[in-house]
GROMACS .gro file of C-alpha atoms in nm:
model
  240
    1UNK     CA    1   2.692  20.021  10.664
    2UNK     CA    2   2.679  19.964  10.320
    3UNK     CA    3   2.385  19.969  10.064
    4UNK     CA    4   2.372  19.639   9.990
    5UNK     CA    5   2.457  19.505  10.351
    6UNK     CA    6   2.081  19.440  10.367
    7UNK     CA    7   2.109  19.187  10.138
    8UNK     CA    8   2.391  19.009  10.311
    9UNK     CA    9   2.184  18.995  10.652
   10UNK     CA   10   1.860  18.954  10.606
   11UNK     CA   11   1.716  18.642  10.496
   12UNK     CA   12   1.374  18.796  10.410
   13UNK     CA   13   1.496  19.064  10.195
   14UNK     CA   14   1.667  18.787  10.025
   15UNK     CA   15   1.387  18.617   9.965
   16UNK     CA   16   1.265  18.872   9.780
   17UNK     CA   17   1.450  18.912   9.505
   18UNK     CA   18   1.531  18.577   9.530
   19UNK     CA   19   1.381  18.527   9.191
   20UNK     CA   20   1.566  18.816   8.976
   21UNK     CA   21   1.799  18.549   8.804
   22UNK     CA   22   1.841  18.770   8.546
   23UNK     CA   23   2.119  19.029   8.687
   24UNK     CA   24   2.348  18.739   8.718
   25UNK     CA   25   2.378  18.799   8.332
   26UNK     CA   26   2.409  19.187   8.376
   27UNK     CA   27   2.744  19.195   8.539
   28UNK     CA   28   2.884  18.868   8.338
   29UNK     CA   29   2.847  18.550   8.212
   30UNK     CA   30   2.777  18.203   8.372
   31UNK     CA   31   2.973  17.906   8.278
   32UNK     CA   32   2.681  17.602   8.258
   33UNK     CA   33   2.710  17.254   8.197
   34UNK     CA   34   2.575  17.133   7.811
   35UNK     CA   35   2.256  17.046   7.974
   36UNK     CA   36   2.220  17.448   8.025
   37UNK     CA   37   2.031  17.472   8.343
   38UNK     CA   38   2.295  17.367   8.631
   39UNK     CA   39   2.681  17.531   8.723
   40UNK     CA   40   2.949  17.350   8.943
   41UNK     CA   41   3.165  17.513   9.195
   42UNK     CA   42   3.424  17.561   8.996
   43UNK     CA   43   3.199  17.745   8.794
   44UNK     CA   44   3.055  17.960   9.065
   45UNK     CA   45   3.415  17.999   9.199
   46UNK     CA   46   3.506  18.156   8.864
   47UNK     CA   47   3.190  18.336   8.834
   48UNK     CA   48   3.271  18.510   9.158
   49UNK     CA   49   3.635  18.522   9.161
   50UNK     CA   50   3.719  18.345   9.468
   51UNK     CA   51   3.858  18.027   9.540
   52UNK     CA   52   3.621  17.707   9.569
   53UNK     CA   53   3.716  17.719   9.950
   54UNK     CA   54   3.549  18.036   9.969
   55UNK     CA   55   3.189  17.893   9.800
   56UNK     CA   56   3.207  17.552  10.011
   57UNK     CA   57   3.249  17.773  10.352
   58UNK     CA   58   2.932  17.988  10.229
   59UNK     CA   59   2.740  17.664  10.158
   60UNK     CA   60   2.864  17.512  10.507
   61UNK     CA   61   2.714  17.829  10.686
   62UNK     CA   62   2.384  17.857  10.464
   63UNK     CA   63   2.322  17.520  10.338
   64UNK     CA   64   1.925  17.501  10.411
   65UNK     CA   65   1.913  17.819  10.214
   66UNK     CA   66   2.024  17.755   9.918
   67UNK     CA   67   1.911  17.414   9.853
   68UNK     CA   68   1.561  17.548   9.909
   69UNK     CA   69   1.685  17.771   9.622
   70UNK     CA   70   1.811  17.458   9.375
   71UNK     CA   71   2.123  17.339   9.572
   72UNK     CA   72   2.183  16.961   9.517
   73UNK     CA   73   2.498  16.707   9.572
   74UNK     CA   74   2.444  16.433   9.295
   75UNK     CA   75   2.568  16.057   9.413
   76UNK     CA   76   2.542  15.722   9.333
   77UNK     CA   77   2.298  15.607   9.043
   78UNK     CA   78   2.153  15.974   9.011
   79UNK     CA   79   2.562  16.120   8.977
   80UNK     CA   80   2.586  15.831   8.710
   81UNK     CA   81   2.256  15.935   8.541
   82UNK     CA   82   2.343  16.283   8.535
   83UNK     CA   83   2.711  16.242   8.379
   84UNK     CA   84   2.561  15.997   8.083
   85UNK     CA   85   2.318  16.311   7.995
   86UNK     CA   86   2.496  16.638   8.061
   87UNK     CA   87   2.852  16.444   7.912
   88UNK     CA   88   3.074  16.501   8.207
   89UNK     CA   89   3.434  16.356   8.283
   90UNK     CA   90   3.461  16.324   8.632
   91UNK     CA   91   3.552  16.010   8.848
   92UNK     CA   92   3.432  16.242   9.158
   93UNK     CA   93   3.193  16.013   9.322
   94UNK     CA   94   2.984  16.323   9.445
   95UNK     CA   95   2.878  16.617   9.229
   96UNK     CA   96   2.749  16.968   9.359
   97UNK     CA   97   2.526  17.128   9.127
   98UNK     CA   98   2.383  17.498   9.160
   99UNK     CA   99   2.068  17.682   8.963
  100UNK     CA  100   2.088  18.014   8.828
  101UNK     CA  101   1.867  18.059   9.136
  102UNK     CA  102   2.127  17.888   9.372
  103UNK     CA  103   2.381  18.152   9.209
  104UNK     CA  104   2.206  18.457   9.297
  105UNK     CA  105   2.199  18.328   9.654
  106UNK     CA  106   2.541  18.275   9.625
  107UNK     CA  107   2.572  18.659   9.527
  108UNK     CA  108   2.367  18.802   9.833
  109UNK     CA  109   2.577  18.559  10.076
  110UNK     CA  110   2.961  18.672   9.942
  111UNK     CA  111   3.059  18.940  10.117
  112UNK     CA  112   3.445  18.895   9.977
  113UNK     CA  113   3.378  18.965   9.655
  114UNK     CA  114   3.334  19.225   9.347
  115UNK     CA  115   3.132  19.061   9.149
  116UNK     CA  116   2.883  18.939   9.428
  117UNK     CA  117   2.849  19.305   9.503
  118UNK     CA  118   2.770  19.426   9.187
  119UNK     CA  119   2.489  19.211   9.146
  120UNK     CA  120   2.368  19.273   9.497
  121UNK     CA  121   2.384  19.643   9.370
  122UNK     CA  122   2.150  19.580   9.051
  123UNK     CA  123   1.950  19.368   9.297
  124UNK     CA  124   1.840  19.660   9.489
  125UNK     CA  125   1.834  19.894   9.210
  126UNK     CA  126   1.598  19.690   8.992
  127UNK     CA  127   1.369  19.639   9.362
  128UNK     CA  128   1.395  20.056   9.386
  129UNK     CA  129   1.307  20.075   9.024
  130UNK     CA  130   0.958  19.809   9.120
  131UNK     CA  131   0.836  20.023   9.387
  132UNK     CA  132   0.847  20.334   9.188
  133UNK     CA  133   0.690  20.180   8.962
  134UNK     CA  134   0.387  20.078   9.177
  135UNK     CA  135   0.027  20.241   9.196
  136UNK     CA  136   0.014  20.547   9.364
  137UNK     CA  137  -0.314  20.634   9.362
  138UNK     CA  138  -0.388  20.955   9.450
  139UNK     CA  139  -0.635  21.027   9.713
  140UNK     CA  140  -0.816  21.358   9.617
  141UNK     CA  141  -1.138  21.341   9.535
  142UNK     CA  142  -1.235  21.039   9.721
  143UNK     CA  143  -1.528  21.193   9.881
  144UNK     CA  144  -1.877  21.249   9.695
  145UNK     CA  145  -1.867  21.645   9.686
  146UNK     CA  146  -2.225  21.673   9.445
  147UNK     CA  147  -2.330  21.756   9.801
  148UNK     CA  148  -2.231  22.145   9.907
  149UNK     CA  149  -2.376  22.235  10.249
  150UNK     CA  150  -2.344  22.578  10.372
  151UNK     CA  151  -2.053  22.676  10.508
  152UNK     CA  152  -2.001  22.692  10.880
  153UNK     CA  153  -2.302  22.458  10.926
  154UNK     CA  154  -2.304  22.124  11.129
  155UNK     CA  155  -2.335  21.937  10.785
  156UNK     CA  156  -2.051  22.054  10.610
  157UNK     CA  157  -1.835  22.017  10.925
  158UNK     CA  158  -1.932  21.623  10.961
  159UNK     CA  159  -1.829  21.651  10.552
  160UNK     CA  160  -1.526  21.766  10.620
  161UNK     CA  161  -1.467  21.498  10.908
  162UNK     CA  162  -1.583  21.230  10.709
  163UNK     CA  163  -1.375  21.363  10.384
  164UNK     CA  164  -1.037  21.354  10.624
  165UNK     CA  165  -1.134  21.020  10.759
  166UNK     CA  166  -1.162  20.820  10.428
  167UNK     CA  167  -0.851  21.013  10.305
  168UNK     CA  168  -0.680  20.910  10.600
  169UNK     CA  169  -0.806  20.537  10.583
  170UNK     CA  170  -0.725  20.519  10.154
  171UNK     CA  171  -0.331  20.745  10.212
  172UNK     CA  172  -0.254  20.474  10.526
  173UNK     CA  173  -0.405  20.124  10.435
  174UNK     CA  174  -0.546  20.114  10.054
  175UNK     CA  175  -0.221  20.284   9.849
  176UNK     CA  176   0.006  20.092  10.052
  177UNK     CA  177  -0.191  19.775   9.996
  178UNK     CA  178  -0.225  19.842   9.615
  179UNK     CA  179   0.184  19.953   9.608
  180UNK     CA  180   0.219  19.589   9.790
  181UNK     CA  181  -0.015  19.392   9.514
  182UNK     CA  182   0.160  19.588   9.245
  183UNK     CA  183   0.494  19.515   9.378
  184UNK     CA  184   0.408  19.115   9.449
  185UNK     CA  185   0.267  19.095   9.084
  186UNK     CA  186   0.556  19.251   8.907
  187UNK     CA  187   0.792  18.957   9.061
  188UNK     CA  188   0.544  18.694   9.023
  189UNK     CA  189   0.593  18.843   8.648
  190UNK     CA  190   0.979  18.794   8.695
  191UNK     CA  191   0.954  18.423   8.852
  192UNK     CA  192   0.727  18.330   8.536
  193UNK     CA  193   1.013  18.519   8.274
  194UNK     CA  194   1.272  18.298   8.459
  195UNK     CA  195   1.091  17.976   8.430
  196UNK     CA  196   1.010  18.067   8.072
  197UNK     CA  197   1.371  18.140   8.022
  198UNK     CA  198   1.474  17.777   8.183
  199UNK     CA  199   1.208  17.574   7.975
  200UNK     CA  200   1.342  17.740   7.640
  201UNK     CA  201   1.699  17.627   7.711
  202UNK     CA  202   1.573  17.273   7.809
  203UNK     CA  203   1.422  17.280   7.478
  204UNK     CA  204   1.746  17.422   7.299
  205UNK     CA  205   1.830  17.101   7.422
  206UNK     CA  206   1.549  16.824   7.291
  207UNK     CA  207   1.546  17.065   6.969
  208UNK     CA  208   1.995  16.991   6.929
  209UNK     CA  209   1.936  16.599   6.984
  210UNK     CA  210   1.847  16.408   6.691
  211UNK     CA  211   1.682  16.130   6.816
  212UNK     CA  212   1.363  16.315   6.940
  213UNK     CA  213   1.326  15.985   7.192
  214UNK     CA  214   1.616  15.979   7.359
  215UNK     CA  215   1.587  16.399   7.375
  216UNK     CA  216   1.227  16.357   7.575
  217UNK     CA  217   1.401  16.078   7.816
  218UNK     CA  218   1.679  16.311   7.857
  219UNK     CA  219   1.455  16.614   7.956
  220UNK     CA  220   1.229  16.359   8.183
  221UNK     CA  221   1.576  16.217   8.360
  222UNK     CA  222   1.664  16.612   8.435
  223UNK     CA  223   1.363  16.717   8.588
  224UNK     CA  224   1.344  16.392   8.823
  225UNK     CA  225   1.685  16.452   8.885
  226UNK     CA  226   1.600  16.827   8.976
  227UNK     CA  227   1.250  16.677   9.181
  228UNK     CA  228   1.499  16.442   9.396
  229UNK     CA  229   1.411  16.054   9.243
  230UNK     CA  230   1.521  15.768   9.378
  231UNK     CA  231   1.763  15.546   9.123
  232UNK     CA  232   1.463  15.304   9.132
  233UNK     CA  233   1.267  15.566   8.972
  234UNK     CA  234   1.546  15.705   8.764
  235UNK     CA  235   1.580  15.295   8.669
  236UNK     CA  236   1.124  15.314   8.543
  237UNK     CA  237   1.215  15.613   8.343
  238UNK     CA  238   1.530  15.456   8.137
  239UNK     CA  239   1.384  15.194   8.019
  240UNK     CA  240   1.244  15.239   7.681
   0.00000   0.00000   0.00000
């Protein structure tokens, strides 16, 4: 099996990396919409070098997945919302709209596909690179040794005992918990660096519009959009 088969059948481990948008950007670039934040499925397609066919089929299979992961189908009032503000063409009465997030899920679902596994490749590699990277403490030393009994007694044996013991406890339960910690705070680092990343290119945005008004409406509109309002509360936020 290969390396990165892990990726393509477990759910869990794909949560866990879940949040490593970043590779996408190692192996090429992603074609966005001007609002800089969402991709269609043509995009995707592109992005992954299969037909649309191919990304509808993985969305049919692992729908709940990826919208928990920024998946969304735009209709109605919202669709209309969203083509005033991102400038889009389209007389499609539906619109599917993926995250960078929703992308990389893309990537560890796509078996058919180069690019898919190169980026499930650099997903593993960068989690390798996080582990080795975590404490190791080492356990020598653990044990108070100002105390020297003599040797062969009964006191120096229960030392010994009680020296193996808490070496045993801190090698099997303490290092691993610290790697773990280490580990979960590294990609709580990542999800932050991601979110940073997505509030600087919303502000690209404001910062290119020069009616500063209209630019905070705009943002607002997005991230209701992106939170799932209703076109009544699309309607409240309009209005001037």
């Amino acid at each position: 099996m290969a390396v990165d088969a892990v990726l393509l059948e477990s759910p869990t481990m794909r949560a866990t990396v879940s949040g490593r948008v970043e590779v996408l950007d190692r192996v090429k670039a992603l074609a966005f919409l001007p609002d800089g934040v969402h991709v269609t499925t043509d995009a995707v397609a592109r992005y992954f070098g299969v037909g649309e066919t191919v990304i509808k089929a993985v969305v049919h299979d692992h729908r709940q997945e990826l919208v928990g992961n920024g998946y969304q189908v735009l209709t109605g009032g919202e669709l209309g919302y969203f083509k005033q503000l991102s400038g889009i063409q389209s007389r499609a009465r539906s619109l599917a709209l993926f995250t960078r997030r929703t992308v990389l899920n893309v990537a560890m679902l796509l078996r058919d596909s180069e690019t898919a596994r190169q980026v499930r490749c650099y997903l593993l590699d960068l989690e390798q690179q996080a582990r080795r990277e975590a404490v190791d403490n080492p356990v020598d030393g653990v044990v108070d040794s100002r105390f020297h009994y003599p040797e062969g007694s009964v006191d120096a044996a229960v030392a010994t005992v009680a020296e193996r013991a808490v070496r045993s406890v801190i090698g099997t339960s303490v290092v691993p918990l610290l790697n773990a910690l280490a580990v979960e705070v590294s990609r709580n680092g990542r999800k932050i660096d991601a979110m940073a990343d997505r509030v600087d290119r919303l502000e690209r945005v404001v910062l290119d519009d020069g009616e500063k008004e209209i630019a905070r409406r705009r943002l607002r509109l997005l991230r209701a959009i992106d939170d799932g309002a209703t076109a009544d509360e699309l309607d409240e936020l309009v209005q001037p």
